[in-house]
XYZ file of C-alpha atoms in Angstrom:
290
model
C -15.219 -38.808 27.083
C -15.260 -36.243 30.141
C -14.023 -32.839 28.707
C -10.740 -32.335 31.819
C -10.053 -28.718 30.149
C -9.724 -26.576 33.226
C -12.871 -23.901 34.314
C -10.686 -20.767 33.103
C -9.728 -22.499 29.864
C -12.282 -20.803 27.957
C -11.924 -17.561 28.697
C -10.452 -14.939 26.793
C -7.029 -13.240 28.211
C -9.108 -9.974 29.510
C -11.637 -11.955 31.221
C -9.113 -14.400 32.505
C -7.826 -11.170 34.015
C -10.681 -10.316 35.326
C -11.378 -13.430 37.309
C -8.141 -13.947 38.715
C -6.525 -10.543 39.247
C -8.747 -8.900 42.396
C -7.050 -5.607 41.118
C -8.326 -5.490 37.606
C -11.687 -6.576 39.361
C -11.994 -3.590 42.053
C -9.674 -1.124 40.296
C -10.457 1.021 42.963
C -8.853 -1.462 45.695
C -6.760 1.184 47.371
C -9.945 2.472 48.717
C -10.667 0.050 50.915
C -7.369 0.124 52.164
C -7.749 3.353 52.900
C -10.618 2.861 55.283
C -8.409 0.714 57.405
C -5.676 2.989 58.000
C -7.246 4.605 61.927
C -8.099 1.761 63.239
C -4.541 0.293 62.064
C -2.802 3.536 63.755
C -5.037 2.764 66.861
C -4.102 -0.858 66.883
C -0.292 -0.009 66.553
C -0.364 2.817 68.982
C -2.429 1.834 72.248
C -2.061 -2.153 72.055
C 1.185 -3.559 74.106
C 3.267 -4.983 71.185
C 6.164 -6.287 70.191
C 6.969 -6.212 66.446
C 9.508 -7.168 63.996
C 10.656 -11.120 65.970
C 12.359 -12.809 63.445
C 11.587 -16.208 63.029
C 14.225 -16.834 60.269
C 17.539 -14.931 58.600
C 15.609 -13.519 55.384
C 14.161 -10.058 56.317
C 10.850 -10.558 55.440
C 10.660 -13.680 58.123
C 9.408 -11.323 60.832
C 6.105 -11.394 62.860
C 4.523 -9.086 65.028
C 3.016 -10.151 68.179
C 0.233 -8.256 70.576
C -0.070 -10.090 73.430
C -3.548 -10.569 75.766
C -3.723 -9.917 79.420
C -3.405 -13.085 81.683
C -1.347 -16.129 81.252
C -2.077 -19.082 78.626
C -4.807 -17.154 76.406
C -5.576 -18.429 73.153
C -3.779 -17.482 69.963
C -4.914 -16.230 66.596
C -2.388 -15.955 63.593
C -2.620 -13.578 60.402
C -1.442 -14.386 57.049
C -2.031 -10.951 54.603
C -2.830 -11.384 50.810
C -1.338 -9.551 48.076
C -1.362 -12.149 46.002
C 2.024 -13.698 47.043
C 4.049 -10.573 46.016
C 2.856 -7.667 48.081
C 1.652 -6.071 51.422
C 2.991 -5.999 54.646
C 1.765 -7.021 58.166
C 2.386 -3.294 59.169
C -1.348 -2.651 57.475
C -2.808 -5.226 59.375
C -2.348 -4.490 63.035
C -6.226 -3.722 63.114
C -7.055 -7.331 63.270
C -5.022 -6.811 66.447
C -7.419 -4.262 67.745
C -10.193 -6.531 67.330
C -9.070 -9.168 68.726
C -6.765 -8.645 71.584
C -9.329 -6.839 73.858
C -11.272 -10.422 73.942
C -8.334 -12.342 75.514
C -7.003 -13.194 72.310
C -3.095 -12.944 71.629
C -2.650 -12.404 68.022
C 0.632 -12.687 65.913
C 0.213 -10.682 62.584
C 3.120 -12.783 60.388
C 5.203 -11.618 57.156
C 6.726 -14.036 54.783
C 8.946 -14.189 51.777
C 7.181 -12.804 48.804
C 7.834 -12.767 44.803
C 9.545 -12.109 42.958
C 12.189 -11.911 45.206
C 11.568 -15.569 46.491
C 9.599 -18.429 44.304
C 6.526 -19.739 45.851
C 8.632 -22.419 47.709
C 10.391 -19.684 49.375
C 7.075 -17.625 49.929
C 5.064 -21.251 51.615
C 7.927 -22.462 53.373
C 8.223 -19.030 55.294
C 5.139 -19.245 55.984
C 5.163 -22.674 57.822
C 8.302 -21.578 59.570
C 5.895 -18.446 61.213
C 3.631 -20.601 61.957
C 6.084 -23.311 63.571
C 7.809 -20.382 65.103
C 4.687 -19.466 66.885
C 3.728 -22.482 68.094
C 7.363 -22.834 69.718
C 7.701 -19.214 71.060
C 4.375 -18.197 71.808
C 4.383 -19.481 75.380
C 7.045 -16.401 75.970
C 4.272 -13.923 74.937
C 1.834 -15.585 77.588
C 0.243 -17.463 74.278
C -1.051 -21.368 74.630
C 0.925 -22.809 72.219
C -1.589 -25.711 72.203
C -4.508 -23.262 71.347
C -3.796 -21.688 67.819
C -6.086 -20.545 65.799
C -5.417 -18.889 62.051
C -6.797 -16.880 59.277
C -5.539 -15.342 55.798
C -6.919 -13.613 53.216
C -6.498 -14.505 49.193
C -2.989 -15.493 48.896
C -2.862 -15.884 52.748
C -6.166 -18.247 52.332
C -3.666 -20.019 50.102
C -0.615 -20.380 53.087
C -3.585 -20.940 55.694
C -4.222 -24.356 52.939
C -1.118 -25.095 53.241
C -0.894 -25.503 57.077
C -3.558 -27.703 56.610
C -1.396 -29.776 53.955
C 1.814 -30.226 55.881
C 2.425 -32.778 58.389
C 3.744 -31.192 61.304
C 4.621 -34.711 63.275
C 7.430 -34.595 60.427
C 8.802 -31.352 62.197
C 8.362 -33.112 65.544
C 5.060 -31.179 66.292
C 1.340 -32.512 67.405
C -0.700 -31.015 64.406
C -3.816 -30.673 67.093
C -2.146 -27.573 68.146
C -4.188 -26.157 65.058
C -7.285 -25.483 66.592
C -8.905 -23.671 63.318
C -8.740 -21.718 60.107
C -10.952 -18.908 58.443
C -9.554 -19.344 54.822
C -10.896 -15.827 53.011
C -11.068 -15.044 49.391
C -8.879 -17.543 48.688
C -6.794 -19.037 45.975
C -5.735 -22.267 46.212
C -4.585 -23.905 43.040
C -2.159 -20.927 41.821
C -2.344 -22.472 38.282
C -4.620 -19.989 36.195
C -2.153 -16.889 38.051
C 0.390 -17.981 35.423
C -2.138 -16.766 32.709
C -2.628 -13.310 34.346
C -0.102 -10.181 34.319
C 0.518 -10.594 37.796
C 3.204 -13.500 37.346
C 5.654 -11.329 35.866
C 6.444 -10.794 39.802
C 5.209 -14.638 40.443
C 7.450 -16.404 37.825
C 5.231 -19.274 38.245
C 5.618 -22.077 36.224
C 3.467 -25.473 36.110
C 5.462 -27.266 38.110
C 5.825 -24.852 40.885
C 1.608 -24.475 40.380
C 1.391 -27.851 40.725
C 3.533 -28.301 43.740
C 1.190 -25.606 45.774
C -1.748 -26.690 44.609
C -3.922 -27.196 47.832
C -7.003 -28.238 46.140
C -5.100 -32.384 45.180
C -2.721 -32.229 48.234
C -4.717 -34.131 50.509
C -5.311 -32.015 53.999
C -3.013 -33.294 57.048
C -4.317 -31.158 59.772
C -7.454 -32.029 61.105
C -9.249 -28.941 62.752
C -12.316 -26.523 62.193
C -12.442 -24.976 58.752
C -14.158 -21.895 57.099
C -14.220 -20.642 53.824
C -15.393 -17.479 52.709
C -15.772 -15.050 49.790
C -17.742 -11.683 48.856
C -20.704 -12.063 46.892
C -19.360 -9.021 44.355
C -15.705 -11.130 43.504
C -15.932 -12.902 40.215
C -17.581 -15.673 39.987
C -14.341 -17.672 38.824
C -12.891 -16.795 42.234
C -15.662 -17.677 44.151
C -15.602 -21.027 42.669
C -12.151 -21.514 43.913
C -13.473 -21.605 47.530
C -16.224 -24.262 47.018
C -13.664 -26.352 45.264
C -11.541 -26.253 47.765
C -14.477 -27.069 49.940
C -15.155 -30.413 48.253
C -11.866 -31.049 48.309
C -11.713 -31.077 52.425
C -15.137 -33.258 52.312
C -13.652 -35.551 50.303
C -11.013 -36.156 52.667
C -13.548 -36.699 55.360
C -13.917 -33.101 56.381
C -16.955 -30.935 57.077
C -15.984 -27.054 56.411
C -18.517 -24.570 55.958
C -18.736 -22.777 53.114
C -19.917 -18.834 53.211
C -20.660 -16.392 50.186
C -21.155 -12.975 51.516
C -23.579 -10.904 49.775
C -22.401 -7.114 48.879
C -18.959 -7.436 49.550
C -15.769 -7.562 47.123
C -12.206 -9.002 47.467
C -10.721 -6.282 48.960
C -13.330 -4.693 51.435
C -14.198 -8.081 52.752
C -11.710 -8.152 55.333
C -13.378 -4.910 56.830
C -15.566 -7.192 58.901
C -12.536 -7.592 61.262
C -13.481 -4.596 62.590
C -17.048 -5.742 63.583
C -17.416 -8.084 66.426
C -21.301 -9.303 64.840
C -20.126 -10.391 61.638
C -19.075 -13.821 59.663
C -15.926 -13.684 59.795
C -15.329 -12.673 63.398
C -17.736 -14.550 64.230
C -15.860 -17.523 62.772
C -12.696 -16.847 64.037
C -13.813 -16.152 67.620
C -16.397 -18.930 67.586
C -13.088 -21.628 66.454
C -11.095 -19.936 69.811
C -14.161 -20.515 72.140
C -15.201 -23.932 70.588
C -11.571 -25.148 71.145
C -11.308 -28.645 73.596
């Protein structure tokens, strides 16, 4: 008989930590951050913006957008991490910067987060930015046909989720979706419940199992790539390629990219640099789009 124990069910509760808190893993994750804040003042300074839209009543349901020059450009959407219970898009205007000088309109989105809303609250405000941008863009001189998106760790997770949801339900062609970067992701938030972290999550197993994106079957059918640093645990690196066999098995082809050298939090640095994977993903999805 097939042992079905789950991969973390072995560990002990500090390396359980270890693998699926990125904090405990880079204790020195603030740093990183740190080395973002210029180009974020630069990004939220010189680019023509217009920030805080709502796209629902709770105050959290807010996106920036940073419009391109010219009429009908493509659009790029932002999902943070912090692990479903922290950050803000205010930090992450630099993906802005690198992206609106080539012609590409990017909305920067923040969403319900725990503890103060459940994951249902924190996934369905996502979708709603996401819906919201697809409806509204067009007033920002966005193609609301041509949307591309990308999130990092818990915003890997929301990016999944897009994928999951059938938008002809909300009345919407799901081929607007023209991509996703999905970065140090999680996507089954079950072995969260086991780490310190969910005293903000609350998560339960039925709320885990209601979000997890690696048995919901994907609904959107558009370019996917999924990446992690080489330096994250190897627990969390395994979430990505099981999430990648999970697409394939659904008739998808994503490709799957382990960077070498870089960690959970510094990985996202690589916004800033036209000539690497990740841009090079997310542009390459815009420019590769019918």
């Amino acid at each position: 008989m097939t042992d079905q124990s789950p991969l973390w069910s072995s560990l002990s509760a500090e390396e359980h930590e270890f693998h699926y808190n990125p904090q405990k893993a880079f204790p020195n994750f603030k740093d990183y951050q740190a080395e973002r804040v210029g180009p974020n003042r630069t990004a939220r300074t010189e680019l023509k913006a217009v920030l805080d839209i709502p796209y629902g009543e709770h105050p959290l349901r807010k996106v920036d957008v940073f419009p391109a020059a010219g009429a009908e450009s493509p659009v790029h959407v932002f999902f943070h991490g912090g692990y479903w219970r922290g950050q803000d898009k205010e930090n992450f205007a630099f993906i802005a910067g690198a992206l609106v000088p080539l012609g590409i309109t990017t909305v920067i989105a923040n969403y319900e987060l725990c503890p103060g809303s459940t994951l249902d609250g924190v996934v369905d405000s996502a979708l709603a930015a996401m819906e919201w941008t697809h409806r509204h863009i067009a007033e920002f001189g966005g193609d609301p046909n041509a949307v591309t998106m990308s999130g990092h760790s818990a915003g890997a997770h929301l990016g999944a989720e897009i994928i999951a949801t059938d938008w002809s339900a909300r009345g919407i062609d799901p081929a607007f979706i023209k991509g996703a970067v999905l970065i140090s992701g999680i996507f089954d938030p079950t072995p969260a419940i086991r780490t310190t972290v969910n005293a903000e999550l609350n998560l339960n197993d039925e709320i885990a199992r209601r979000h997890n994106v690696e048995e919901r079957a994907p609904v959107v059918d558009c370019p996917v790539s999924i990446i992690a640093g080489g330096l994250e645990p190897w627990q969390w690196i395994d979430q990505s390629f099981r999430y990648s066999h999970h697409l394939r098995r659904h008739g998808r082809d994503p490709d799957v990219h382990v960077l070498p050298g870089l960690n959970h939090f510094d990985i996202i640095t690589q916004y800033l640099d036209r000539d690497t994977p990740i841009m090079r993903a997310v542009v390459g999805q815009i420019l590769k789009r019918p």
